[in-house]
Amino acid sequence: MPWTVARPAPRRLLRVAGIGALGVALGIGATLAVDGLGGAGRADRAASVQRLDLPAAAPSSADRPAEPVAAAPARAGSARAAVRRFLQAGAAGDLDVAYGLLDRAGRTRYPSLARFTRAQADRAQVTAVRVGRQRRAGAGVVEVTVTLAHPPAIDPFAGLVPGRTVEVWRASHQDGRWRVAAEPVSARAELPGDDRAPGAVTAWVQRLLGCDRQGAAALQAGAGLYGPADLAELPCRERGRWTVAAPQGFDAAVEPEAYVAAFGPEVGSWARLVPVQGPGTRFSVVVGPLGDAWRVLGTDPVTTR
């Protein structure tokens, strides 16, 4: 099924909550010398399953139920068409159309179009919708798997916004047509494989070995770095052999405070530590997933053993 590109809606951000950690199963580190080695990432591994919490406040008595909004018709028996229309309308900012496709439970939770509209403000912008398989989930109920594309970001205000999420949406046959639940049943972010992280760090350290700070900055998630400021300067000063090892989970961080303060506690589930070893220094590079690639967030010291 080809991508369907929707007109982007303004001001939609999502903080990813509770992304399940990807397994770290690399056994071989990359070796880097002053004259440079290749650092390309290996093939992707399967992304972990995760739930994205998309909360919305309960209706208040101040909201009056809106006049019924005519639902966009979906052909009989097509739950997939209803889900596609619902998500495309939301992505394009046609929230009156999306609201008209809500099921009874969704109308109860959002008794007015205004309530429904406010609930969408904190959700990730959707740039494309691809509808996949469907399965029966009960009498008159179908669950549809959908892949949504988002503008990827690692932002101190939004946290992590993955480039793609795979979500399951429920459609119910009500009032002679298919209607869609207000929130997905489940959602998981598609993240790059952990085995790509050492290649990203290798390329970053190569540039630092040549004292190319501008080139190194191009491989970072942002212009600034988090963690001890002096560690990123060491490859430029310590000439010799540097090695890049297999990634570790962020729970191994020695000084996680700066990252938690910037990105929230969820950073522990999606960031990785990649140890690097120089002639006389060892520290970890902290990386985060930006779309299909890993980008450097900063550094973390290593305790002396």
XYZ file of N, CA and C in Angstrom, residues 7-277:
813
model
N -1.931 16.948 4.049
C -1.519 18.312 4.334
C -1.253 18.449 5.816
N -0.040 18.877 6.239
C 0.293 18.914 7.663
C -0.596 19.878 8.434
N -0.974 19.461 9.616
C -1.721 20.336 10.515
C -0.746 21.099 11.379
N -1.066 22.315 11.782
C -0.126 23.115 12.574
C -0.034 22.650 14.013
N 1.128 22.927 14.628
C 1.330 22.815 16.076
C 0.863 21.487 16.658
N 1.568 20.428 16.291
C 1.285 19.162 16.922
C 2.591 18.545 17.379
N 2.734 18.369 18.669
C 3.923 17.771 19.239
C 3.512 16.629 20.128
N 4.422 15.699 20.326
C 4.138 14.548 21.167
C 5.358 14.228 21.993
N 5.191 14.081 23.259
C 6.265 13.538 24.071
C 6.027 12.046 24.176
N 6.975 11.273 23.720
C 6.840 9.837 23.746
C 7.054 9.355 25.167
N 6.093 8.641 25.678
C 6.167 8.156 27.050
C 6.309 6.656 27.046
N 7.270 6.184 27.814
C 7.391 4.756 28.032
C 7.822 3.966 26.820
N 8.729 4.472 25.997
C 9.188 3.673 24.868
C 9.996 2.508 25.407
N 9.633 1.302 25.019
C 10.353 0.132 25.472
C 11.760 0.109 24.911
N 12.718 -0.296 25.725
C 14.116 -0.286 25.285
C 14.334 -1.346 24.233
N 15.107 -1.004 23.194
C 15.508 -1.979 22.194
C 16.598 -2.842 22.804
N 16.619 -4.118 22.420
C 17.640 -5.009 22.938
C 19.012 -4.625 22.439
N 20.006 -4.754 23.300
C 21.384 -4.457 22.914
C 22.108 -5.782 22.802
N 22.486 -6.158 21.580
C 23.053 -7.480 21.389
C 24.291 -7.438 20.501
N 25.069 -6.399 20.583
C 26.282 -6.324 19.786
C 27.444 -6.911 20.566
N 28.262 -7.688 19.893
C 29.396 -8.264 20.578
C 30.725 -7.741 20.076
N 30.709 -6.943 19.006
C 31.965 -6.493 18.413
C 31.966 -4.987 18.340
N 32.989 -4.343 18.828
C 33.109 -2.896 18.741
C 33.821 -2.495 17.463
N 33.686 -1.219 17.123
C 34.371 -0.687 15.942
C 35.691 -0.086 16.388
N 36.733 -0.240 15.567
C 38.052 0.293 15.889
C 38.334 1.509 15.040
N 38.865 2.536 15.649
C 39.099 3.797 14.965
C 40.521 4.259 15.228
N 41.275 4.581 14.173
C 42.630 5.126 14.302
C 42.635 6.546 13.801
N 43.759 7.229 13.960
C 43.846 8.636 13.585
C 43.590 8.826 12.105
N 44.081 7.871 11.281
C 43.892 8.035 9.847
C 42.497 7.642 9.399
N 41.626 7.151 10.314
C 40.209 6.956 10.022
C 39.899 5.551 9.559
N 38.731 5.044 9.994
C 38.196 3.772 9.547
C 36.769 3.982 9.132
N 36.213 3.066 8.355
C 34.797 3.145 7.983
C 33.945 2.879 9.189
N 32.820 3.550 9.282
C 31.948 3.360 10.437
C 30.516 3.197 10.072
N 30.215 2.571 8.957
C 28.819 2.449 8.541
C 28.078 1.529 9.471
N 26.810 1.835 9.721
C 25.970 1.008 10.579
C 25.576 -0.265 9.861
N 25.278 -1.305 10.631
C 24.840 -2.566 10.048
C 23.335 -2.565 9.881
N 22.818 -3.689 9.442
C 21.383 -3.768 9.122
C 20.537 -3.530 10.347
N 19.326 -3.033 10.119
C 18.409 -2.743 11.215
C 17.995 -4.009 11.933
N 17.735 -3.855 13.200
C 17.065 -4.902 13.966
C 15.649 -4.460 14.220
N 14.825 -5.434 14.608
C 13.411 -5.115 14.825
C 13.252 -4.127 15.962
N 12.372 -3.167 15.765
C 12.110 -2.164 16.805
C 11.289 -2.792 17.908
N 11.426 -2.285 19.118
C 10.687 -2.818 20.242
C 9.244 -2.357 20.206
N 8.397 -3.145 20.832
C 6.990 -2.772 20.930
C 6.836 -1.836 22.108
N 6.055 -0.835 21.943
C 5.878 0.135 23.003
C 4.500 0.754 22.937
N 4.099 1.335 24.021
C 2.813 2.008 24.108
C 3.064 3.488 24.243
N 2.392 4.279 23.421
C 2.496 5.715 23.539
C 1.251 6.211 24.253
N 1.432 6.866 25.357
C 0.302 7.348 26.136
C -0.159 8.679 25.568
N -1.395 8.729 25.079
C -1.934 9.956 24.499
C -3.120 10.404 25.345
N -2.876 11.026 26.500
C -3.966 11.340 27.415
C -4.796 12.515 26.941
N -6.014 12.545 27.375
C -6.890 13.695 27.139
C -7.732 13.899 28.386
N -7.976 15.151 28.729
C -8.739 15.452 29.936
C -10.194 15.043 29.762
N -10.827 14.710 30.868
C -12.243 14.354 30.819
C -13.083 15.590 30.538
N -14.261 15.418 29.887
C -15.106 16.569 29.570
C -15.541 17.312 30.824
N -15.620 18.632 30.729
C -16.105 19.432 31.848
C -17.534 19.855 31.577
N -18.233 20.235 32.622
C -19.629 20.630 32.481
C -19.782 21.921 31.705
N -18.686 22.664 31.544
C -18.768 23.933 30.833
C -18.894 23.729 29.334
N -18.510 22.544 28.847
C -18.591 22.278 27.421
C -19.987 21.806 27.061
N -20.585 22.439 26.123
C -21.887 22.012 25.649
C -21.709 21.078 24.458
N -22.511 20.028 24.364
C -22.399 19.154 23.210
C -22.631 19.941 21.921
N -21.800 19.652 20.929
C -21.931 20.351 19.659
C -23.112 19.809 18.878
N -23.552 20.591 17.906
C -24.561 20.099 16.978
C -23.963 18.909 16.233
N -24.763 17.900 15.916
C -24.221 16.730 15.221
C -23.475 17.150 13.954
N -22.285 16.557 13.797
C -21.481 16.822 12.619
C -21.649 15.647 11.670
N -21.982 15.910 10.442
C -22.203 14.839 9.484
C -20.911 14.064 9.278
N -20.964 12.757 9.498
C -19.781 11.930 9.337
C -19.509 11.693 7.864
N -18.240 11.689 7.529
C -17.872 11.382 6.150
C -18.234 9.934 5.865
N -18.980 9.648 4.819
C -19.423 8.281 4.569
C -18.263 7.369 4.204
N -18.264 6.172 4.743
C -17.319 5.142 4.359
C -18.115 3.981 3.796
N -17.610 3.344 2.789
C -18.405 2.318 2.118
C -18.702 1.183 3.090
N -19.841 0.553 2.881
C -20.324 -0.484 3.798
C -19.291 -1.589 3.942
N -19.083 -1.998 5.187
C -18.172 -3.094 5.459
C -16.703 -2.730 5.416
N -16.362 -1.447 5.292
C -14.959 -1.052 5.173
C -14.485 -0.327 6.421
N -14.024 -1.083 7.385
C -13.428 -0.478 8.570
C -12.127 0.226 8.210
N -11.365 -0.345 7.294
C -10.100 0.270 6.880
C -10.335 1.645 6.270
N -11.389 1.771 5.470
C -11.672 3.067 4.850
C -12.031 4.109 5.900
N -12.778 3.689 6.925
C -13.164 4.631 7.977
C -11.940 5.094 8.760
N -11.045 4.154 9.103
C -9.837 4.516 9.844
C -8.954 5.423 9.001
N -8.810 5.085 7.723
C -7.993 5.925 6.848
C -8.553 7.345 6.771
N -9.858 7.458 6.578
C -10.481 8.783 6.465
C -10.333 9.568 7.760
N -10.493 8.895 8.882
C -10.371 9.534 10.192
C -8.969 10.106 10.383
N -7.936 9.306 10.101
C -6.571 9.741 10.327
C -6.128 10.783 9.307
N -6.546 10.623 8.058
C -6.202 11.629 7.060
C -6.848 12.976 7.379
N -8.090 12.930 7.840
C -8.767 14.178 8.194
C -8.058 14.865 9.357
N -7.670 14.087 10.366
C -6.941 14.675 11.482
C -5.610 15.256 11.055
N -4.886 14.547 10.161
C -3.597 15.032 9.689
C -3.733 16.320 8.891
N -4.835 16.441 8.145
C -5.045 17.625 7.313
C -5.673 18.778 8.078
N -6.009 18.564 9.343
C -6.653 19.611 10.121
C -8.149 19.700 9.906
N -8.752 18.724 9.217
C -10.204 18.707 9.010
C -10.857 17.979 10.189
N -10.781 18.606 11.360
C -11.201 17.931 12.572
C -12.717 17.759 12.652
N -13.476 18.563 11.915
C -14.917 18.353 11.904
C -15.253 17.029 11.220
N -14.495 16.698 10.172
C -14.696 15.415 9.500
C -14.298 14.272 10.427
N -13.135 14.398 11.077
C -12.687 13.359 12.002
C -13.673 13.190 13.152
N -14.175 14.310 13.672
C -15.123 14.229 14.789
C -16.402 13.515 14.358
N -16.819 13.715 13.128
C -18.019 13.056 12.639
C -17.878 11.559 12.508
N -16.639 11.058 12.507
C -16.398 9.624 12.400
C -16.171 8.959 13.754
N -16.218 9.711 14.836
C -16.008 9.130 16.163
C -17.102 8.132 16.516
N -16.702 7.083 17.244
C -17.696 6.131 17.739
C -18.409 6.701 18.967
N -19.343 5.943 19.503
C -20.143 6.452 20.641
C -19.264 6.769 21.840
N -18.306 5.888 22.132
C -17.435 6.134 23.284
C -16.636 7.413 23.087
N -16.188 7.668 21.859
C -15.448 8.889 21.585
C -16.307 10.124 21.752
N -17.571 10.034 21.326
C -18.484 11.175 21.493
C -18.784 11.418 22.972
N -18.806 10.359 23.754
C -19.029 10.520 25.193
C -17.832 11.201 25.843
N -16.641 10.803 25.426
C -15.431 11.393 26.001
C -15.258 12.836 25.543
N -15.610 13.120 24.307
C -15.497 14.460 23.744
C -16.876 14.906 23.262
N -17.699 15.443 24.147
C -19.072 15.787 23.775
C -19.180 17.009 22.870
N -18.068 17.655 22.560
C -18.106 18.796 21.651
C -16.894 18.754 20.737
N -17.031 19.362 19.578
C -15.912 19.461 18.642
C -14.759 20.240 19.270
N -15.087 21.230 20.098
C -14.041 22.023 20.747
C -13.186 21.162 21.670
N -13.824 20.267 22.416
C -13.080 19.373 23.310
C -12.175 18.451 22.494
N -12.715 17.918 21.440
C -11.944 17.021 20.587
C -10.765 17.757 19.954
N -10.992 18.960 19.512
C -9.934 19.757 18.881
C -8.803 20.039 19.858
N -9.137 20.397 21.091
C -8.100 20.682 22.088
C -7.256 19.440 22.381
N -7.889 18.268 22.338
C -7.164 17.035 22.638
C -6.129 16.702 21.578
N -6.292 17.224 20.372
C -5.352 16.916 19.292
C -4.092 17.785 19.329
N -4.120 18.868 20.103
C -3.038 19.856 20.057
C -1.686 19.277 20.468
N -1.672 18.308 21.389
C -0.417 17.773 21.889
C 0.004 16.489 21.195
N -0.647 16.158 20.108
C -0.286 14.936 19.399
C 0.693 15.228 18.275
N 1.469 14.222 17.935
C 2.491 14.401 16.901
C 1.845 14.713 15.559
N 2.440 15.645 14.846
C 1.977 15.952 13.495
C 2.128 14.707 12.619
N 1.117 14.435 11.822
C 1.138 13.294 10.906
C 1.315 13.818 9.489
N 2.302 13.293 8.785
C 2.553 13.726 7.415
C 2.147 12.681 6.386
N 1.960 11.444 6.788
C 1.542 10.406 5.853
C 0.867 9.275 6.612
N -0.080 8.620 5.949
C -0.858 7.540 6.543
C -0.785 6.330 5.617
N -0.409 5.187 6.166
C -0.432 3.945 5.390
C -1.225 2.911 6.170
N -2.331 2.475 5.612
C -3.226 1.534 6.284
C -2.829 0.116 5.903
N -2.683 -0.732 6.913
C -2.276 -2.120 6.690
C -3.401 -3.097 6.922
N -3.080 -4.157 7.603
C -4.020 -5.259 7.789
C -5.102 -4.921 8.802
N -6.171 -5.677 8.717
C -7.236 -5.562 9.710
C -7.534 -6.947 10.251
N -8.092 -6.976 11.462
C -8.505 -8.252 12.045
C -9.773 -8.040 12.846
N -10.612 -9.053 12.871
C -11.851 -8.974 13.629
C -11.535 -9.040 15.116
N -12.144 -8.161 15.903
C -11.892 -8.107 17.344
C -13.187 -8.272 18.138
N -14.212 -8.818 17.507
C -15.501 -8.998 18.169
C -16.614 -8.746 17.173
N -17.836 -8.898 17.653
C -18.990 -8.674 16.792
C -19.056 -7.207 16.377
N -18.950 -6.949 15.091
C -19.026 -5.580 14.609
C -17.840 -4.724 14.979
N -16.722 -5.327 15.357
C -15.526 -4.585 15.761
C -14.330 -5.101 14.973
N -13.552 -4.190 14.414
C -12.373 -4.537 13.627
C -11.202 -3.680 14.093
N -10.037 -4.281 14.211
C -8.822 -3.541 14.543
C -7.954 -3.436 13.295
N -7.510 -2.212 12.993
C -6.758 -1.913 11.770
C -5.363 -1.424 12.150
N -4.339 -2.033 11.558
C -2.950 -1.607 11.792
C -2.580 -0.515 10.798
N -2.013 0.573 11.314
C -1.690 1.740 10.497
C -0.265 2.192 10.811
N 0.477 2.589 9.788
C 1.783 3.220 9.984
C 1.643 4.707 9.702
N 2.032 5.520 10.676
C 1.953 6.971 10.544
C 3.357 7.559 10.498
N 3.563 8.505 9.595
C 4.851 9.205 9.505
C 4.747 10.547 10.214
N 5.821 10.909 10.930
C 5.888 12.168 11.672
C 7.213 12.863 11.360
N 7.268 14.183 11.480
C 8.569 14.858 11.411
C 9.384 14.496 12.648
N 10.489 13.757 12.509
C 11.222 13.300 13.694
C 11.913 14.455 14.405
N 12.014 14.328 15.721
C 12.662 15.376 16.512
C 13.115 14.812 17.853
N 14.192 15.368 18.352
C 14.606 15.182 19.747
C 14.702 16.583 20.304
N 13.757 16.933 21.146
C 13.589 18.323 21.529
C 13.418 18.435 23.037
N 14.056 19.430 23.670
C 13.892 19.595 25.116
C 12.453 19.851 25.537
N 11.603 20.343 24.632
C 10.213 20.612 24.982
C 9.312 19.456 24.605
N 9.562 18.819 23.468
C 8.688 17.749 22.987
C 9.197 16.363 23.350
N 10.443 16.235 23.824
C 11.009 14.926 24.059
C 11.365 14.276 22.733
N 11.096 12.982 22.607
C 11.357 12.260 21.368
C 10.085 12.172 20.542
N 10.175 12.592 19.282
C 9.101 12.380 18.308
C 9.657 11.422 17.266
N 9.201 10.168 17.236
C 9.741 9.212 16.272
C 9.298 9.533 14.853
N 10.098 9.117 13.889
C 9.756 9.362 12.496
C 8.557 8.557 12.042
N 8.363 7.391 12.640
C 7.223 6.543 12.294
C 6.692 5.859 13.540
N 5.390 5.711 13.592
C 4.760 4.888 14.615
C 3.851 3.880 13.936
N 3.777 2.689 14.506
C 2.850 1.661 14.049
C 1.757 1.564 15.099
N 0.530 1.848 14.685
C -0.574 1.955 15.629
C -1.717 1.030 15.226
N -2.471 0.604 16.213
C -3.658 -0.213 15.980
C -4.876 0.616 16.372
N -5.790 0.817 15.423
C -7.004 1.596 15.637
C -8.225 0.692 15.527
N -9.203 0.958 16.364
C -10.416 0.122 16.415
C -11.576 0.840 15.754
N -12.260 0.119 14.878
C -13.468 0.630 14.231
C -14.644 -0.272 14.607
N -15.786 0.351 14.869
C -16.994 -0.386 15.251
C -18.128 -0.034 14.296
N -18.945 -1.033 13.972
C -20.089 -0.796 13.092
C -21.258 -0.302 13.939
N -21.549 0.979 13.830
C -22.583 1.616 14.638
C -23.453 2.490 13.747
N -24.757 2.455 13.982
C -25.688 3.314 13.247
C -25.553 3.137 11.734
N -25.301 1.899 11.325
C -25.265 1.606 9.901
C -23.985 2.004 9.190
N -22.943 2.393 9.925
C -21.674 2.756 9.292
C -20.529 2.471 10.251
N -19.329 2.489 9.724
C -18.155 2.257 10.558
C -17.710 3.553 11.217
N -17.463 3.453 12.525
C -16.991 4.596 13.295
C -15.718 4.209 14.036
N -14.925 5.205 14.376
C -13.554 4.974 14.842
C -13.391 5.461 16.278
N -12.610 4.732 17.067
C -12.304 5.128 18.438
C -11.439 6.382 18.447
N -11.510 7.137 19.527
C -10.793 8.412 19.609
C -9.291 8.235 19.766
N -8.844 7.133 20.358
C -7.427 6.875 20.564
C -7.073 5.493 20.048
N -5.815 5.281 19.710
C -5.419 3.944 19.253
C -5.428 2.936 20.390
N -5.600 1.679 20.032
C -5.513 0.596 21.012
C -4.075 0.470 21.516
N -3.125 0.599 20.611
C -1.708 0.523 20.965
C -0.901 1.282 19.924
N 0.330 1.616 20.285
C 1.233 2.293 19.356
C 2.661 1.989 19.755
N 3.509 1.826 18.775
C 4.939 1.631 19.037
C 5.734 2.471 18.047
N 6.852 2.962 18.503
C 7.722 3.753 17.648
C 8.648 2.830 16.868
N 8.868 3.142 15.602
C 9.875 2.440 14.806
C 11.182 3.213 14.931
N 12.157 2.596 15.586
C 13.440 3.243 15.840
C 14.549 2.510 15.099
N 15.657 3.181 14.822
C 16.778 2.491 14.174
C 17.342 1.410 15.080
N 17.916 0.382 14.480
C 18.510 -0.696 15.261
C 19.677 -0.215 16.094
N 19.845 -0.816 17.258
C 20.969 -0.452 18.119
C 22.311 -0.661 17.420
N 22.357 -1.586 16.447
C 23.626 -1.866 15.789
C 24.094 -0.735 14.882
N 23.268 0.288 14.690
C 23.705 1.465 13.935
C 24.400 2.509 14.819
N 24.232 2.393 16.129
C 24.766 3.415 17.033
C 26.291 3.510 16.991
N 27.054 2.387 17.000
C 28.515 2.527 16.954
C 29.010 3.226 15.693
N 28.358 2.982 14.544
C 28.769 3.663 13.319
C 28.586 5.158 13.410
N 27.493 5.590 14.031
C 27.252 7.026 14.189
C 28.302 7.659 15.087
N 28.668 6.960 16.158
C 29.677 7.495 17.071
C 31.063 7.463 16.424
N 31.359 6.423 15.656
C 32.631 6.357 14.948
C 32.816 7.567 14.040
N 31.777 7.896 13.267
C 31.862 9.048 12.361
C 32.064 10.344 13.146
N 31.405 10.457 14.293
C 31.521 11.660 15.119
C 32.939 11.795 15.675
N 33.484 10.686 16.201
C 34.827 10.729 16.771
C 35.871 10.981 15.679
N 35.663 10.431 14.491
C 36.593 10.696 13.393
C 36.738 12.192 13.139
N 35.632 12.891 13.156
C 35.695 14.333 12.915
C 36.382 15.067 14.059
N 36.155 14.596 15.272
C 36.829 15.218 16.411
C 38.333 14.945 16.383
N 38.730 13.775 15.882
C 40.153 13.480 15.767
C 40.845 14.469 14.833
N 40.100 14.927 13.831
C 40.634 15.945 12.937
C 40.341 17.351 13.404
N 39.858 17.485 14.636
C 39.494 18.781 15.223
C 38.463 19.520 14.356
N 37.611 18.752 13.678
C 36.571 19.310 12.817
C 35.279 19.423 13.632
N 35.176 20.469 14.421
C 34.009 20.621 15.285
C 32.730 20.861 14.486
N 32.852 21.554 13.369
C 31.671 21.798 12.543
C 31.153 20.497 11.936
N 32.070 19.658 11.482
C 31.663 18.369 10.944
C 31.047 17.486 12.007
N 31.599 17.521 13.220
C 31.034 16.739 14.316
C 29.641 17.233 14.672
N 29.446 18.550 14.654
C 28.135 19.116 14.992
C 27.055 18.650 14.030
N 27.422 18.371 12.781
C 26.446 17.910 11.794
C 25.921 16.518 12.127
N 26.609 15.787 12.992
C 26.199 14.437 13.384
C 25.524 14.423 14.748
N 25.252 15.591 15.282
C 24.602 15.724 16.585
C 23.122 16.030 16.420
N 22.368 15.766 17.482
C 20.932 16.068 17.455
C 20.680 17.562 17.538
N 21.630 18.324 18.054
C 21.507 19.771 18.165
C 22.883 20.398 18.197
N 22.910 21.706 18.191
C 24.201 22.415 18.174
C 24.975 22.203 19.463
N 24.261 22.122 20.591
C 24.914 21.959 21.878
C 24.984 20.505 22.298
N 25.860 20.220 23.254
C 26.015 18.885 23.807
C 25.679 18.894 25.286
N 25.141 17.784 25.778
C 24.845 17.621 27.192
C 25.967 16.815 27.840
N 26.070 16.918 29.153
C 27.099 16.199 29.876
C 28.370 17.019 30.017
N 29.451 16.422 30.543
C 30.712 17.141 30.760
C 31.250 17.744 29.463
N 31.482 19.037 29.459
C 31.864 19.734 28.232
C 33.257 19.361 27.759
N 34.153 18.978 28.665
C 35.541 18.741 28.273
C 35.760 17.413 27.567
N 34.847 16.451 27.725
C 35.077 15.125 27.155
C 35.100 15.142 25.634
N 34.227 15.950 25.032
C 34.192 16.008 23.569
C 35.440 16.645 22.982
N 36.245 17.332 23.797
C 37.470 17.956 23.315
C 38.654 16.987 23.302
N 38.509 15.869 23.987
C 39.667 14.985 24.170
C 40.186 14.355 22.882
N 39.335 13.873 21.958
C 39.910 13.275 20.739
C 40.787 14.236 19.941
N 40.490 15.516 19.967
C 41.313 16.489 19.252
C 42.681 16.643 19.912
N 42.760 16.395 21.231
C 44.016 16.602 21.970
C 44.818 15.320 22.140
N 44.125 14.182 22.276
C 44.806 12.910 22.511
C 44.994 12.188 21.181
N 46.160 12.331 20.583
C 46.450 11.678 19.330
C 46.740 10.204 19.572
N 46.284 9.375 18.681
C 46.511 7.950 18.838
C 45.286 7.148 18.475
N 45.231 5.956 18.959
C 44.184 5.011 18.592
C 42.962 5.179 19.498
N 41.792 5.258 18.858
C 40.526 5.327 19.581
C 39.633 4.171 19.115
N 38.942 3.556 20.047
C 38.034 2.460 19.705
C 36.615 2.813 20.142
N 35.647 2.279 19.424
C 34.225 2.478 19.711
C 33.609 1.116 19.988
N 32.961 0.948 21.123
C 32.456 -0.354 21.556
C 30.951 -0.473 21.323
N 30.407 -1.596 21.747
C 28.980 -1.881 21.587
C 28.142 -0.990 22.504
N 26.930 -0.651 22.081
C 26.092 0.244 22.886
C 25.551 -0.416 24.143
N 25.209 0.419 25.097
C 24.604 -0.005 26.354
C 23.324 0.785 26.579
N 22.495 0.290 27.486
C 21.299 1.025 27.858
C 21.631 2.280 28.642
N 20.741 3.239 28.609
C 21.006 4.506 29.291
C 21.030 4.346 30.804
N 20.500 3.253 31.315
C 20.521 3.049 32.772
C 21.945 2.886 33.300
N 22.920 2.709 32.401
C 24.314 2.622 32.829
C 24.981 3.985 32.940
N 24.261 5.064 32.667
C 24.843 6.404 32.712
C 25.309 6.756 34.124
N 26.467 7.408 34.212
C 27.022 7.836 35.499
C 26.401 9.161 35.928
N 26.202 10.059 34.978
C 25.620 11.370 35.268
C 24.421 11.622 34.342
N 23.272 11.007 34.612
C 22.106 11.136 33.734
C 21.310 12.414 33.942
N 21.636 13.191 34.971
C 20.766 14.293 35.386
C 20.506 15.305 34.266
N 21.542 15.683 33.516
C 21.367 16.699 32.467
C 20.399 16.217 31.390
N 20.430 14.940 31.079
C 19.566 14.386 30.041
C 18.119 14.260 30.520
N 17.964 13.846 31.762
C 16.617 13.753 32.323
C 15.987 15.131 32.427
N 16.794 16.133 32.832
C 16.281 17.498 32.937
C 15.870 18.037 31.566
N 16.604 17.658 30.528
C 16.317 18.190 29.193
C 15.166 17.469 28.518
N 15.107 16.143 28.629
C 14.165 15.359 27.830
C 13.135 14.603 28.646
N 13.221 14.702 29.979
C 12.278 13.983 30.821
C 12.766 12.577 31.119
N 12.132 11.905 32.070
C 12.579 10.569 32.470
C 12.477 9.538 31.352
N 11.666 9.816 30.303
C 11.531 8.868 29.192
C 12.833 8.674 28.435
N 13.789 9.602 28.591
C 15.057 9.479 27.879
C 15.745 8.163 28.212
N 15.492 7.656 29.408
C 16.113 6.401 29.812
C 15.703 5.218 28.971
N 14.574 5.300 28.271
C 14.105 4.172 27.479
C 14.523 4.242 26.017
N 14.914 5.439 25.520
C 15.279 5.509 24.107
C 16.716 5.945 23.830
N 17.414 6.524 24.794
C 18.813 6.909 24.575
C 19.727 5.701 24.791
N 20.926 5.755 24.191
C 21.920 4.697 24.337
C 23.278 5.296 24.700
N 24.095 4.510 25.370
C 25.476 4.873 25.669
C 26.400 4.042 24.780
N 27.354 4.719 24.126
C 28.338 4.018 23.298
C 29.717 4.334 23.876
N 30.381 3.380 24.516
C 31.700 3.639 25.103
C 32.759 3.873 24.028
N 33.643 4.841 24.276
C 34.798 5.086 23.408
C 36.051 5.078 24.277
N 37.134 4.571 23.700
C 38.396 4.451 24.437
C 39.509 5.108 23.638
